[in-house]
Amino acid sequence: SLVINAWESIGDRASIIRIGVRTISSADIPTSHRFPFGWSPKEQSYACLEVTDSGCGIQEEDMDKIFDPFFSTKFAGRGLGLSVVLGIVKAHDSVITVESRINEGSVFRVFFPMSAQKEKPRKEQEINEPVIVREGTVLLVEDEEGLRKMTEIALVNMGFKVLEARDGLEAVNIFKQYKDEISCLLCDLTMPRMDGWKTISALRAIRQDLPAILVSGYDEARVMEGKHSELPDFFFNKPYDLNKLADTIGRLVARKSIPRKI
């Protein structure tokens, strides 16, 4: 998403996007335009991922809004890209900083903690936790390309196979071909042609035992209003924590029968 954001800021101009990685002391992490607000370092050293562009830059008055869901200065923005980035940053107890000048470009730096502590032995109660598997095929239905690609890459790296669909109608066609192979449905709510509710219903009409996770930028109470013929097994609010999402998918894949509870 950071690279897509940099590419969009450049537009049609010839330019270069630079990506770098280095180790940095916590004392050298910039204190201005730091997100999430109120973050403070807990380790001595951090791995820094840096994305630099020479694009249009960011207005100072917009700097505190760029990570808000659906915020965009473009007429037709891509939605949740930077919001998802901030969600990942928070999940890893990390921080992201932004430097920008109008018509000169921007620098986004993400700082991930590097711990010197050894992994602690697992406690007995942790060994007896519900089974989570990192295998199976996920049907990912998401109309926003950047978010879809990022989620696919993350799930594949965690051990899952992913089939992509841009909307509900495409998902139905894919599901008809791979209905016995697909282990779980991960579906966006708001999509063109066929929304998340209709998609879940259409796929469960083909295979009733299909586990389903519904995701949305709207809050759960608003999404779950009214009556629906089919309910998801879990709901995730965007931007979601990819590790928690993968664990939830793993639990669903590990189960043979899943209660339809929210």
Coordinates of C-alpha atoms in Angstrom, one line a residue:
S1 CA 0.0 0.0 0.0
L2 CA 2.9 2.4 0.7
V3 CA 4.3 1.8 -2.8
I4 CA 0.9 2.2 -4.4
N5 CA 0.4 5.4 -2.5
A6 CA 3.8 6.7 -3.7
W7 CA 3.0 5.7 -7.3
E8 CA -0.3 7.5 -7.2
S9 CA 1.3 10.7 -5.9
I10 CA 3.7 10.7 -8.8
G11 CA 1.0 10.5 -11.5
D12 CA 2.1 10.6 -15.1
R13 CA 5.5 12.1 -14.4
A14 CA 8.8 10.2 -14.8
S15 CA 10.2 9.5 -11.4
I16 CA 11.7 6.9 -9.0
I17 CA 10.3 5.3 -5.9
R18 CA 13.0 4.3 -3.5
I19 CA 12.6 1.5 -0.9
G20 CA 15.2 0.9 1.8
V21 CA 15.7 -1.1 5.0
R22 CA 18.1 -0.3 7.9
T23 CA 18.5 -0.6 11.6
I24 CA 18.0 2.5 13.7
S25 CA 18.2 3.5 17.4
S26 CA 14.9 4.3 19.1
A27 CA 16.4 7.8 20.0
D28 CA 16.7 8.5 16.2
I29 CA 13.0 7.9 15.4
P30 CA 11.4 11.3 14.3
T31 CA 8.9 12.7 16.8
S32 CA 6.9 14.8 14.4
H33 CA 4.0 13.3 12.3
R34 CA 4.3 10.0 14.1
F35 CA 1.4 7.5 14.0
P36 CA -0.3 6.2 16.0
F37 CA -0.5 9.2 18.3
G38 CA 1.0 8.7 21.7
W39 CA 3.3 5.9 20.7
S40 CA 6.5 5.5 22.6
P41 CA 9.5 3.1 22.0
K42 CA 9.9 0.0 24.1
E43 CA 13.0 -1.4 22.5
Q44 CA 16.5 0.0 21.9
S45 CA 16.7 -0.9 18.2
Y46 CA 14.2 -0.8 15.4
A47 CA 14.1 -2.1 11.8
C48 CA 13.2 0.8 9.5
L49 CA 11.3 0.3 6.2
E50 CA 11.5 3.5 4.2
V51 CA 9.5 4.4 1.1
T52 CA 10.5 7.6 -0.7
D53 CA 8.8 9.3 -3.6
S54 CA 9.1 12.6 -5.5
G55 CA 5.4 13.1 -6.0
C56 CA 3.0 15.9 -5.3
G57 CA 3.5 15.8 -1.5
I58 CA 0.9 16.2 1.3
Q59 CA -0.7 19.4 2.6
E60 CA 0.2 20.1 6.2
E61 CA -3.5 20.4 7.1
D62 CA -4.1 16.9 5.7
M63 CA -1.2 15.2 7.4
D64 CA -3.2 14.0 10.4
K65 CA -6.0 12.7 8.2
I66 CA -4.1 10.5 5.7
F67 CA -4.5 7.3 7.8
D68 CA -8.3 7.8 8.2
P69 CA -10.4 5.2 6.4
F70 CA -11.6 6.4 3.1
F71 CA -9.7 9.7 3.3
S72 CA -8.4 10.8 -0.1
T73 CA -7.5 14.1 -1.8
K74 CA -8.2 12.5 -5.2
F75 CA -11.7 12.6 -6.8
A76 CA -11.7 8.8 -6.8
G77 CA -9.4 7.5 -4.1
R78 CA -8.5 3.9 -3.4
G79 CA -10.0 3.9 0.1
L80 CA -8.5 1.9 2.9
G81 CA -4.9 1.6 1.7
L82 CA -3.0 3.7 4.3
S83 CA -5.6 2.9 6.9
V84 CA -4.7 -0.8 6.6
V85 CA -1.0 0.1 6.8
L86 CA -1.6 1.8 10.2
G87 CA -3.6 -1.3 11.4
I88 CA -0.6 -3.5 10.6
V89 CA 1.7 -1.0 12.3
K90 CA -0.4 -1.0 15.5
A91 CA -0.6 -4.8 15.5
H92 CA 3.2 -5.1 15.6
D93 CA 3.6 -2.4 18.3
S94 CA 5.3 -0.3 15.7
V95 CA 5.2 3.3 14.5
I96 CA 5.1 5.1 11.1
T97 CA 6.4 8.6 10.5
V98 CA 5.8 10.9 7.5
E99 CA 7.8 13.7 6.0
S100 CA 6.5 15.6 3.0
R101 CA 6.8 18.8 1.0
I102 CA 4.4 20.0 -1.6
N103 CA 5.7 19.2 -5.1
E104 CA 8.9 17.7 -3.7
G105 CA 7.6 14.3 -2.5
S106 CA 7.1 12.3 0.7
V107 CA 9.0 9.8 2.9
F108 CA 7.1 7.1 4.8
R109 CA 9.1 5.2 7.4
V110 CA 7.8 2.3 9.4
F111 CA 9.8 1.2 12.5
F112 CA 9.5 -2.4 13.7
P113 CA 10.8 -3.3 17.2
M114 CA 13.9 -5.6 17.4
S115 CA 13.8 -7.5 20.6
A116 CA 16.9 -9.0 22.2
Q117 CA 14.9 -11.3 24.4
K118 CA 14.7 -15.0 23.8
E119 CA 11.4 -16.6 23.1
K120 CA 9.7 -17.7 26.4
P121 CA 8.7 -21.4 26.9
R122 CA 5.1 -22.0 26.1
K123 CA 2.8 -22.3 29.1
E124 CA 0.7 -25.4 29.6
Q125 CA -2.6 -23.5 29.0
E126 CA -1.2 -22.2 25.7
I127 CA -0.5 -25.7 24.6
N128 CA -4.2 -26.6 25.2
E129 CA -5.5 -23.6 23.2
P130 CA -8.0 -24.3 20.3
V131 CA -6.3 -25.8 17.2
I132 CA -5.2 -23.3 14.7
V133 CA -4.0 -24.5 11.3
R134 CA -2.2 -22.5 8.6
E135 CA -3.4 -24.4 5.6
G136 CA -6.4 -24.7 3.3
T137 CA -7.8 -22.5 0.5
V138 CA -9.4 -19.1 1.1
L139 CA -11.7 -17.5 -1.4
L140 CA -10.9 -13.8 -1.0
V141 CA -13.6 -11.5 -2.3
E142 CA -12.5 -7.8 -2.3
D143 CA -13.1 -5.1 -4.9
E144 CA -10.2 -2.8 -3.8
E145 CA -7.2 -4.2 -5.7
G146 CA -4.5 -2.9 -3.3
L147 CA -6.1 -4.3 -0.2
R148 CA -6.9 -7.6 -2.0
K149 CA -3.3 -8.1 -3.2
M150 CA -1.9 -7.2 0.2
T151 CA -4.2 -9.6 2.0
E152 CA -3.5 -12.4 -0.5
I153 CA 0.3 -12.0 -0.1
A154 CA 0.0 -12.0 3.7
L155 CA -2.2 -15.1 3.8
V156 CA 0.0 -17.0 1.3
N157 CA 3.0 -16.2 3.4
M158 CA 1.2 -17.6 6.4
G159 CA 0.5 -21.0 4.7
F160 CA -2.8 -20.6 3.0
K161 CA -3.7 -20.9 -0.7
V162 CA -5.8 -18.0 -1.9
L163 CA -8.3 -17.7 -4.8
E164 CA -9.1 -14.0 -5.7
A165 CA -12.4 -12.5 -6.8
R166 CA -13.2 -8.9 -7.5
D167 CA -16.9 -9.1 -6.6
G168 CA -19.6 -11.5 -5.6
L169 CA -20.5 -12.6 -9.2
E170 CA -16.9 -13.5 -9.9
A171 CA -16.8 -15.3 -6.5
V172 CA -19.8 -17.5 -7.5
N173 CA -18.1 -18.5 -10.7
I174 CA -14.9 -19.4 -9.0
F175 CA -16.7 -21.3 -6.2
K176 CA -18.6 -23.5 -8.7
Q177 CA -15.2 -24.7 -10.0
Y178 CA -13.5 -25.2 -6.6
K179 CA -16.3 -25.7 -4.1
D180 CA -14.8 -28.9 -2.7
E181 CA -11.4 -27.3 -2.3
I182 CA -12.3 -24.0 -0.7
S183 CA -12.0 -24.0 3.1
C184 CA -13.2 -20.5 4.0
L185 CA -14.7 -17.4 2.5
L186 CA -13.3 -14.0 3.3
C187 CA -15.7 -11.4 1.9
D188 CA -16.0 -7.6 1.8
L189 CA -19.4 -6.2 2.5
T190 CA -19.7 -3.3 0.0
M191 CA -19.0 -4.3 -3.6
P192 CA -20.5 -3.6 -7.0
R193 CA -22.9 -6.0 -8.7
M194 CA -23.2 -8.3 -5.6
D195 CA -22.6 -7.3 -2.0
G196 CA -21.3 -9.4 0.8
W197 CA -24.7 -10.6 2.1
K198 CA -25.8 -11.8 -1.3
T199 CA -22.4 -13.4 -1.9
I200 CA -22.6 -15.4 1.3
S201 CA -26.1 -16.5 0.6
A202 CA -25.3 -17.5 -3.0
L203 CA -22.3 -19.6 -2.0
R204 CA -24.1 -21.3 0.9
A205 CA -26.8 -22.2 -1.5
I206 CA -24.2 -24.2 -3.3
R207 CA -22.4 -25.5 -0.1
Q208 CA -24.2 -24.9 3.2
D209 CA -21.3 -25.7 5.4
L210 CA -19.0 -23.0 4.0
P211 CA -17.3 -21.0 6.8
A212 CA -17.5 -17.3 6.1
I213 CA -15.8 -14.1 7.4
L214 CA -17.4 -10.7 6.6
V215 CA -15.3 -7.6 6.6
S216 CA -16.3 -3.9 6.3
G217 CA -15.1 -0.4 6.9
Y218 CA -18.4 0.2 8.8
D219 CA -18.8 -0.8 12.5
E220 CA -20.3 -4.2 13.3
A221 CA -23.5 -2.9 14.9
R222 CA -24.4 -1.0 11.7
V223 CA -23.4 -3.9 9.5
M224 CA -25.5 -6.5 11.4
E225 CA -28.7 -4.4 11.5
G226 CA -31.8 -6.1 10.0
K227 CA -32.5 -9.6 9.0
H228 CA -30.2 -11.7 6.8
S229 CA -30.8 -15.2 5.4
E230 CA -27.2 -16.2 6.1
L231 CA -24.8 -15.0 8.8
P232 CA -21.0 -15.0 8.8
D233 CA -19.1 -16.9 11.4
F234 CA -17.0 -13.9 12.2
F235 CA -16.9 -10.2 11.4
F236 CA -13.8 -8.1 11.1
N237 CA -13.7 -4.3 10.9
K238 CA -11.3 -2.7 8.4
P239 CA -8.5 -2.1 8.9
Y240 CA -8.0 -5.6 10.3
D241 CA -5.1 -7.2 12.0
L242 CA -3.7 -9.8 9.5
N243 CA -2.4 -12.1 12.2
K244 CA -5.7 -12.2 14.0
L245 CA -7.5 -12.7 10.7
A246 CA -5.2 -15.6 9.8
D247 CA -5.7 -17.2 13.3
T248 CA -9.5 -16.9 12.8
I249 CA -9.3 -18.5 9.4
G250 CA -7.1 -21.2 10.9
R251 CA -9.7 -22.0 13.6
L252 CA -12.5 -22.2 11.0
V253 CA -10.5 -24.5 8.8
A254 CA -9.7 -26.8 11.7
R255 CA -13.3 -27.2 12.7
K256 CA -15.5 -29.8 11.1
S257 CA -18.8 -28.2 12.1
I258 CA -19.1 -24.4 12.7
P259 CA -22.0 -22.8 14.7
R260 CA -23.4 -19.8 13.0
K261 CA -22.8 -17.3 15.8
I262 CA -21.6 -13.7 15.7

